Coordinates of C-alpha atoms and ligand atoms in Angstrom, one line a residue:
X6 CA 3.6 146.1 128.5
X7 CA 1.7 143.0 128.8
X8 CA -1.1 143.3 131.2
X9 CA -3.8 140.6 133.0
X10 CA -7.6 142.2 133.0
X11 CA -9.6 140.4 135.8
X12 CA -13.4 140.1 136.2
X13 CA -14.0 140.0 140.1
X14 CA -16.7 137.7 141.4
X15 CA -16.2 134.1 140.9
X16 CA -15.3 131.9 143.8
X17 CA -12.4 129.6 142.4
X18 CA -13.7 126.2 142.5
X19 CA -11.9 123.1 141.4
X20 CA -8.2 121.1 141.1
X21 CA -4.7 122.7 140.5
X22 CA -1.5 121.1 139.3
X23 CA 1.2 122.9 141.5
X24 CA 5.0 123.1 139.5
X25 CA 7.9 122.5 140.8
X26 CA 9.9 124.8 143.4
X27 CA 11.2 127.7 141.9
X28 CA 13.6 128.5 144.8
X29 CA 14.4 125.1 145.1
X30 CA 15.5 125.3 140.8
X31 CA 17.6 127.9 141.0
X32 CA 20.1 126.5 143.4
X33 CA 19.9 123.1 141.8
X34 CA 20.6 124.5 137.9
X35 CA 23.4 126.7 140.1
X36 CA 24.8 123.5 141.7
X37 CA 24.4 121.0 138.5
X38 CA 28.0 123.0 137.6
X39 CA 30.0 121.2 139.8
X40 CA 30.2 117.9 138.3
X41 CA 31.3 117.4 134.3
X42 CA 29.1 114.2 134.3
X43 CA 25.4 115.0 133.3
X44 CA 23.0 115.9 135.5
X45 CA 19.0 115.6 134.5
X46 CA 16.8 117.6 136.6
X47 CA 12.7 117.5 136.6
X48 CA 9.7 118.9 138.0
X49 CA 11.6 121.9 136.3
X50 CA 9.3 124.6 136.3
X51 CA 9.1 126.6 133.3
X52 CA 9.4 130.2 134.5
X53 CA 11.2 133.3 133.6
X54 CA 13.9 133.1 136.5
X55 CA 15.0 129.4 135.8
X56 CA 15.3 130.0 131.8
X57 CA 17.5 133.5 132.7
X58 CA 19.4 131.3 134.9
X59 CA 20.0 128.2 132.3
X60 CA 21.2 131.3 129.5
X61 CA 23.7 132.4 132.4
X62 CA 25.4 129.1 132.8
X63 CA 25.1 128.4 128.8
X64 CA 26.6 131.9 128.2
X65 CA 29.9 130.3 130.2
X66 CA 29.6 127.0 127.7
X67 CA 27.5 125.1 130.0
X68 CA 25.7 122.3 127.6
X69 CA 21.8 123.1 128.3
X70 CA 19.5 120.4 126.3
X71 CA 16.3 121.2 127.2
X72 CA 14.3 117.5 127.2
X73 CA 10.7 118.8 127.8
X74 CA 9.1 121.4 129.0
X75 CA 9.7 120.4 133.0
X76 CA 13.0 118.3 132.1
X77 CA 16.6 119.7 131.3
X78 CA 20.0 117.8 131.1
X79 CA 23.3 119.5 132.1
X80 CA 26.5 119.4 131.5
X81 CA 29.2 121.1 132.4
X82 CA 32.4 119.5 131.5
X83 CA 33.0 122.1 128.9
X84 CA 32.6 125.4 130.8
X85 CA 35.1 128.1 129.8
X86 CA 34.6 131.1 132.1
X87 CA 34.0 131.4 136.2
X88 CA 32.7 135.2 135.1
X89 CA 29.0 135.5 135.0
X90 CA 27.6 138.9 133.4
X91 CA 26.1 141.6 134.9
X92 CA 23.0 141.4 132.4
X93 CA 22.0 137.7 134.0
X94 CA 22.3 139.2 137.7
X95 CA 20.3 142.0 137.0
X96 CA 17.9 139.9 135.7
X97 CA 18.2 137.8 138.5
X98 CA 19.9 137.6 141.9
X99 CA 19.9 134.4 142.2
X100 CA 22.7 134.0 139.7
X101 CA 24.7 134.6 143.0
X102 CA 24.6 131.0 143.5
X103 CA 27.0 130.8 140.5
X104 CA 29.3 132.1 143.3
X105 CA 29.3 129.2 145.7
X106 CA 29.1 126.7 143.0
X107 CA 32.2 128.4 140.5
X108 CA 33.9 128.6 143.9
X109 CA 33.3 125.3 145.0
X110 CA 34.6 123.3 142.0
X111 CA 37.2 125.9 140.4
X112 CA 38.3 127.9 143.3
X113 CA 37.4 130.7 141.7
X114 CA 34.2 132.3 140.5
X115 CA 33.3 136.4 139.4
X116 CA 29.8 137.4 139.6
X117 CA 28.3 141.0 139.0
X118 CA 26.9 142.3 142.8
X119 CA 23.6 142.1 143.0
X120 CA 22.0 145.2 143.7
X121 CA 18.7 145.7 146.1
X122 CA 15.3 145.2 144.9
X123 CA 11.7 146.6 145.5
X124 CA 11.4 144.6 148.8
X125 CA 14.3 145.7 150.4
X126 CA 18.1 146.6 150.1
X127 CA 18.7 142.5 149.9
X128 CA 23.0 142.9 151.1
X129 CA 24.9 139.6 150.7
X130 CA 27.5 139.9 153.6
X131 CA 26.7 136.6 155.0
X132 CA 27.6 134.9 151.6
X133 CA 30.7 136.9 151.9
X134 CA 31.4 136.0 155.5
X135 CA 30.9 132.6 154.8
X136 CA 33.2 131.9 151.4
X137 CA 35.8 133.9 153.4
X138 CA 35.8 131.5 156.6
X139 CA 35.9 128.8 154.0
X140 CA 39.3 130.3 153.2
X141 CA 38.2 132.2 149.8
X142 CA 39.7 135.8 149.0
X143 CA 36.8 138.0 148.4
X144 CA 37.4 141.2 146.7
X145 CA 34.8 144.0 145.0
X146 CA 36.1 145.1 141.9
X147 CA 34.0 147.4 139.4
X148 CA 30.5 146.3 140.0
X149 CA 31.9 142.5 140.3
X150 CA 32.6 140.2 143.2
X151 CA 35.4 138.1 142.5
X152 CA 36.0 134.8 145.0
X153 CA 39.4 132.8 144.7
X154 CA 41.2 130.2 147.1
X155 CA 43.9 128.0 146.6
X156 CA 42.0 125.6 148.9
X157 CA 38.9 125.8 150.7
X158 CA 39.7 124.8 154.6
X159 CA 37.0 123.4 156.7
X160 CA 35.2 126.2 159.0
X161 CA 32.7 126.7 162.1
X162 CA 30.6 129.4 161.2
X163 CA 27.6 130.9 162.9
X164 CA 25.4 133.1 160.4
X165 CA 24.6 136.3 161.9
X166 CA 21.3 136.7 160.1
X167 CA 19.0 133.5 159.2
X168 CA 19.5 133.6 154.9
X169 CA 18.4 131.3 152.6
X170 CA 21.0 132.2 150.1
X171 CA 24.3 132.5 151.9
X172 CA 23.0 128.9 153.9
X173 CA 22.6 127.6 150.3
X174 CA 25.6 129.5 148.8
X175 CA 27.9 128.8 151.0
X176 CA 26.8 125.0 151.1
X177 CA 27.6 124.6 147.8
X178 CA 31.2 126.1 148.2
X179 CA 31.8 123.6 151.4
X180 CA 30.4 120.7 149.6
X181 CA 33.6 120.6 147.8
X182 CA 36.5 122.1 150.4
X183 CA 38.9 120.1 152.6
X184 CA 37.3 118.7 155.7
X185 CA 33.9 119.4 157.6
X186 CA 32.1 122.3 157.9
X187 CA 30.0 123.3 160.4
X188 CA 27.1 125.7 159.7
X189 CA 24.8 127.7 162.3
X190 CA 21.9 129.7 162.4
X191 CA 21.4 128.4 158.9
X192 CA 18.1 129.1 156.8
X193 CA 15.4 125.7 157.3
X194 CA 13.5 126.0 154.2
X195 CA 12.2 123.6 152.3
X196 CA 14.3 124.1 148.9
X197 CA 17.5 124.3 151.5
X198 CA 16.9 121.1 152.4
X199 CA 16.1 120.1 148.4
X200 CA 19.0 121.3 147.6
X201 CA 21.3 119.5 149.8
X202 CA 19.4 116.2 149.0
X203 CA 20.4 117.0 145.2
X204 CA 24.0 118.0 146.2
X205 CA 24.1 114.1 148.1
X206 CA 22.8 113.1 145.2
X207 CA 25.6 113.9 143.6
X208 CA 27.9 112.4 146.3
X209 CA 28.4 115.2 148.3
X210 CA 28.2 114.5 152.3
X211 CA 25.8 117.0 153.7
X212 CA 24.1 116.3 157.2
X213 CA 21.1 118.3 158.7
X214 CA 20.0 120.2 156.3
X215 CA 16.7 121.0 157.6
X216 CA 17.9 121.8 161.0
X217 CA 19.8 124.7 162.9
X218 CA 23.1 123.2 162.2
X219 CA 24.2 121.3 159.0
X220 CA 27.8 119.7 158.7
X221 CA 29.4 119.2 155.2
X222 CA 32.3 117.0 154.9
X223 CA 33.5 118.3 151.6
X224 CA 34.3 115.9 148.5
X225 CA 37.0 116.4 145.9
X226 CA 34.5 115.5 142.8
X227 CA 30.9 114.9 142.6
X228 CA 28.8 112.7 139.7
X229 CA 26.1 113.2 137.7
X230 CA 22.5 112.6 139.0
X231 CA 18.9 112.5 138.1
X232 CA 16.9 114.6 140.4
X233 CA 13.0 115.6 140.5
X234 CA 12.7 119.1 142.1
X235 CA 10.0 119.2 145.7
X236 CA 6.8 121.3 144.7
X237 CA 6.2 124.8 145.2
X238 CA 4.8 125.5 148.5
X239 CA 5.0 128.9 147.3
X240 CA 2.8 128.5 144.2
X241 CA 0.6 126.2 146.3
X242 CA -0.2 128.6 148.8
X243 CA -0.9 131.1 146.2
X244 CA -3.9 129.5 145.1
X245 CA -5.0 128.6 148.7
X246 CA -5.2 132.0 149.6
X247 CA -7.4 132.7 146.2
X248 CA -9.6 130.1 147.2
X249 CA -9.9 131.7 150.5
X250 CA -10.5 135.7 149.1
X251 CA -12.9 134.8 146.4
X252 CA -14.8 132.3 148.9
X253 CA -14.0 129.0 146.8
X254 CA -13.0 125.3 147.0
X255 CA -9.6 124.3 145.6
X256 CA -7.6 121.7 146.0
X257 CA -3.9 121.9 145.1
X258 CA -2.7 118.9 144.0
X259 CA 1.3 117.3 143.9
X260 CA 2.2 119.4 147.1
X261 CA 3.9 118.2 149.9
X262 CA 1.4 119.6 152.8
X263 CA 4.0 119.5 155.5
X264 CA 5.7 122.2 153.7
X265 CA 2.3 124.3 153.9
X266 CA 1.3 124.0 157.8
X267 CA 2.2 127.9 158.4
X268 CA -0.1 128.8 155.9
X269 CA -3.4 125.9 156.3
X270 CA -3.1 127.5 159.9
X271 CA -3.6 130.4 159.2
X272 CA -6.2 129.9 156.7
X273 CA -8.0 127.6 159.6
X274 CA -7.6 131.2 161.6
X275 CA -9.0 132.8 159.2
X276 CA -11.8 130.8 159.0
X277 CA -11.3 128.4 155.8
X278 CA -11.8 124.5 155.8
X279 CA -8.7 123.1 155.3
X280 CA -8.6 118.6 154.6
X281 CA -5.3 117.3 154.3
X282 CA -4.2 114.6 151.9
X283 CA -0.9 112.8 151.0
X284 CA -0.1 115.4 148.3
X285 CA -2.6 117.6 148.0
X286 CA -4.7 120.4 150.1
X287 CA -8.1 121.4 149.8
X288 CA -9.3 124.9 151.1
X289 CA -12.6 125.4 151.0
X290 CA -14.1 129.0 152.9
X291 CA -17.9 129.8 152.7
X292 CA -19.0 132.6 154.8
X293 CA -17.1 135.4 156.4
X294 CA -13.2 135.4 156.9
X295 CA -12.2 136.5 160.3
X296 CA -9.4 138.8 161.3
X297 CA -6.0 137.5 162.5
X298 CA -2.7 138.5 163.3
X299 CA 0.6 137.1 161.4
X300 CA 4.1 137.5 161.5
X301 CA 6.4 136.5 158.8
X302 CA 9.1 134.3 160.0
X303 CA 12.2 132.0 159.1
X304 CA 10.6 128.5 158.0
X305 CA 8.7 126.9 159.9
X306 CA 7.2 130.4 160.9
X307 CA 4.1 132.2 158.1
X308 CA 6.5 132.7 154.8
X309 CA 7.4 136.3 153.8
X310 CA 6.4 135.3 150.0
X311 CA 3.0 134.4 151.5
X312 CA 2.5 138.5 153.0
X313 CA 1.1 139.7 150.4
X314 CA -1.5 137.2 149.6
X315 CA -2.5 137.3 153.6
X316 CA -2.7 141.0 153.6
X317 CA -5.2 141.2 150.4
X318 CA -7.2 138.3 152.0
X319 CA -7.1 140.1 155.5
X320 CA -8.5 143.1 153.8
X321 CA -12.0 141.7 153.2
X322 CA -12.1 140.3 156.4
X323 CA -14.5 141.2 158.9
X324 CA -12.6 142.8 161.8
X325 CA -9.3 144.5 161.8
X326 CA -5.9 142.7 161.3
X327 CA -2.0 142.9 161.9
X328 CA 0.4 141.9 159.9
X329 CA 4.4 142.6 160.8
X330 CA 7.1 141.8 158.2
X331 CA 10.4 140.7 160.2
X332 CA 12.3 139.6 156.5
X333 CA 12.2 142.3 154.3
X334 CA 11.9 146.1 155.5
X335 CA 9.5 147.6 152.1
X336 CA 7.5 144.4 151.6
X337 CA 4.3 146.5 151.9
X338 CA 3.9 148.2 148.6
X339 CA 1.2 146.3 147.6
X340 CA -0.8 147.6 150.3
X341 CA -0.5 151.3 148.5
X342 CA -1.7 149.5 145.5
X343 CA -5.0 147.6 147.2
X344 CA -5.8 151.1 148.6
X345 CA -6.6 152.0 145.5
X346 CA -9.2 148.9 145.2
X347 CA -10.5 150.6 148.7
X348 CA -8.5 149.1 151.0
X349 CA -8.5 150.5 154.8
X350 CA -4.5 150.1 155.6
X351 CA -2.1 151.8 157.9
X352 CA 1.6 150.7 157.4
X353 CA 4.2 151.9 160.3
X354 CA 7.7 150.0 160.0
X355 CA 7.2 146.5 159.7
X356 CA 3.5 146.6 161.3
X357 CA 1.0 146.4 158.3
X358 CA -2.8 147.5 160.4
X359 CA -5.7 146.0 157.6
X360 CA -9.6 147.1 158.8
X361 CA -11.2 144.7 156.5
X362 CA -14.4 146.2 154.4
X363 CA -17.0 144.4 153.0
X364 CA -15.4 144.3 149.1
X365 CA -12.6 145.7 147.2
X366 CA -13.5 147.4 144.0
X367 CA -11.9 146.9 140.8
X368 CA -8.6 148.9 139.2
X369 CA -5.9 150.2 137.5
X370 CA -2.7 148.9 139.8
X371 CA 0.8 147.7 139.2
X372 CA 2.6 144.6 140.1
X373 CA 5.7 145.7 142.2
X374 CA 7.1 142.5 142.7
X375 CA 6.2 138.9 142.0
X376 CA 4.4 137.8 144.9
X377 CA 2.9 141.2 145.5
X378 CA 1.8 140.9 141.6
X379 CA -0.2 137.4 142.4
X380 CA -1.7 139.0 145.3
X381 CA -3.3 141.7 143.2
X382 CA -4.7 139.1 141.3
X383 CA -5.8 137.5 143.9
X384 CA -7.3 141.0 144.8
X385 CA -9.0 141.2 141.4
X386 CA -10.2 138.2 141.4
X387 CA -12.2 138.7 145.0
X388 CA -12.9 142.2 143.5
X389 CA -16.6 143.9 142.5
X390 CA -16.0 144.9 138.6
X391 CA -13.3 144.9 137.2
X392 CA -9.0 145.1 137.3
X393 CA -6.1 145.5 135.4
X394 CA -3.4 144.3 136.6
X395 CA 0.5 145.9 134.6
X396 CA 4.2 144.8 134.9
X397 CA 2.9 141.1 134.9
X398 CA 6.3 139.8 133.6
X399 CA 7.1 140.1 137.6
X400 CA 4.3 137.4 137.6
X401 CA 6.2 135.7 135.0
X402 CA 9.4 135.6 136.8
X403 CA 8.1 132.7 139.4
X404 CA 4.8 131.7 138.2
X405 CA 4.0 129.2 135.5
X406 CA 0.8 129.9 133.4
X407 CA -0.7 131.6 136.0
X408 CA -3.5 133.0 134.2
X409 CA -4.1 130.0 132.9
X410 CA -4.3 127.7 136.1
X411 CA -6.9 130.7 137.4
X412 CA -9.0 130.3 134.7
X413 CA -9.4 126.7 134.7
X414 CA -10.6 127.2 138.6
X415 CA -13.1 130.0 136.5
X416 CA -11.4 132.8 137.4
X417 CA -12.1 135.5 134.9
X418 CA -8.6 136.6 133.5
X419 CA -6.8 137.2 130.7
X420 CA -3.3 138.2 129.4
X421 CA -3.6 141.7 127.1
X422 CA -0.7 143.3 125.3
X423 CA -2.0 146.7 123.8
X424 CA -4.4 149.1 124.6
X425 CA -6.2 147.9 121.9
X426 CA -6.3 144.6 123.3
X427 CA -7.5 145.9 126.5
X428 CA -10.5 147.5 125.5
X429 CA -11.6 144.6 123.3
X430 CA -11.1 142.3 126.6
X431 CA -13.4 144.8 128.2
X432 CA -15.8 144.3 126.7
X433 CA -15.6 140.8 126.1
X434 CA -15.5 140.2 130.2
X435 CA -18.0 143.3 130.8
Ligands
EPZ519 C1 15.3 134.0 149.2 O1 16.1 135.0 149.1 C2 14.3 133.4 148.3 N1 15.0 133.7 147.0 C3 12.9 135.0 148.8 O2 11.8 135.0 148.0 C4 12.8 134.8 149.6 O3 11.3 136.1 149.9 C5 13.5 134.7 151.1 O4 14.6 133.7 150.5 C6 13.4 134.3 152.4 O5 12.6 133.0 152.8 C7 15.3 132.9 146.3 O6 14.9 131.9 147.2 C8 15.5 132.9 145.0 P1 17.1 135.7 153.0 P2 17.4 135.8 149.8 O7 18.7 135.9 152.0 O8 18.1 134.4 150.1 C9 19.1 139.5 155.1 C10 10.5 135.0 146.1 O9 9.6 135.7 145.8 N2 20.4 139.3 154.5 O10 16.9 135.0 153.2 O11 17.6 136.3 149.1 C11 18.4 140.1 153.8 O12 18.5 141.6 153.6 C12 11.9 135.5 146.8 O13 10.3 133.9 145.5 C13 21.7 140.0 155.3 O14 21.3 141.1 156.0 O15 16.6 135.6 151.1 C14 16.5 139.6 154.5 O16 16.4 141.0 155.8 C15 11.2 137.0 147.0 N3 22.2 139.8 154.8 C16 17.3 138.6 155.3 O17 18.4 138.3 155.4 C17 22.8 138.5 153.3 O18 24.1 138.5 153.2 C18 16.4 136.6 154.5 O19 17.1 137.1 153.2 C19 21.6 137.9 153.0 C20 20.3 138.2 154.0

């Protein structure tokens, strides 16, 4: 099992280039199946989740041509099946975006029902509600969801829960339906807007993405396009918190500061100096960090995908902080891991009380999910001594060259793939 060994104590200093947004890329890759013409996607992050989704699409006949590490051409004119194998959805939940894309284009899709995951049960009832509102028949057969429709009609839909996935999935199906669909109580995340913009670049007629109401006038056909994915605000925020936790000075390059507003304001509350540029943000953290209270919310609120990175940073602030996780019911498990590094935390349901300590101590910890894994690396970089983070395959799902980028900022972090390599690394980094 691959692991990171990390020696803490070095403030992170320097500049780091941020890649394309994983969560926009997943929807855009799926939506590219909705035309028979060639789609070119640029600024694609080279991470496991996007690569697995491309494989799933190749499995049903989509032609995928890699131009370079961050550019791919996709042509779906030779699709021979509308059924996505369980193995792909087991690897990445976002394969379920193919339900909306295939339903929109072919009026039929069959995708394995995604399970829950480490951060919560993650039902998809709102996706199903949206497909049914468009006139699709949705059935469950041997663990597969089957959506089919003679035709997709317009509807006026109000989501019971603000759901990024349901907003994106239903938006895709509605893009090739008859008539005009109105969706309310939708997610407004930057990647929802990016996927809407991508579909519009293919000839879709989607208005209002990024607001509470999205209007979609269905079209019969979509055409090819060339599209560049927005920067990943969660990757950027992860490095910004790494700067804060290690008392460093880091500038994240190729970002959209507007997407980072909630993160920037929280870092300022912690006592960091934050400087915004057109496509970069600099975070400087000198003295003691101050405690604060944070509640995760749908965009434009503080993102749940930044909650573990925030929690780790709060564990070494001078005072008591409160973290309320309002999106997922089980996203505090990483706190058990940093307790092993000396953190003083108490969890009561969706609320964590974090009493800051002077410093964390290195320990062996496990990455329980993508963002928790990244947060534990931040903990290791800020701690005294050596930390080993296990199960780093979770981190590779959403972060490209994570260890390499941290090393470029002065972080002492190495990937090891055996016990022997681990011992040798321990000797080397001390
Ligand atoms: C997306 O997941 C992201 N994943 C998640 O990022 C992110 O944490 C989440 O949005 C919230 O921002 C991708 O974009 C691939 P939701 P998604 O539907 O779409 C409930 C990462 O680290 N809900 O917005 O699955 C759900 O249980 C990942 O990159 C229903 O009740 O999240 C949750 O409590 C982790 N019924 C809340 O809504 C539904 O039908 C928000 O979930 C759908 C969701």
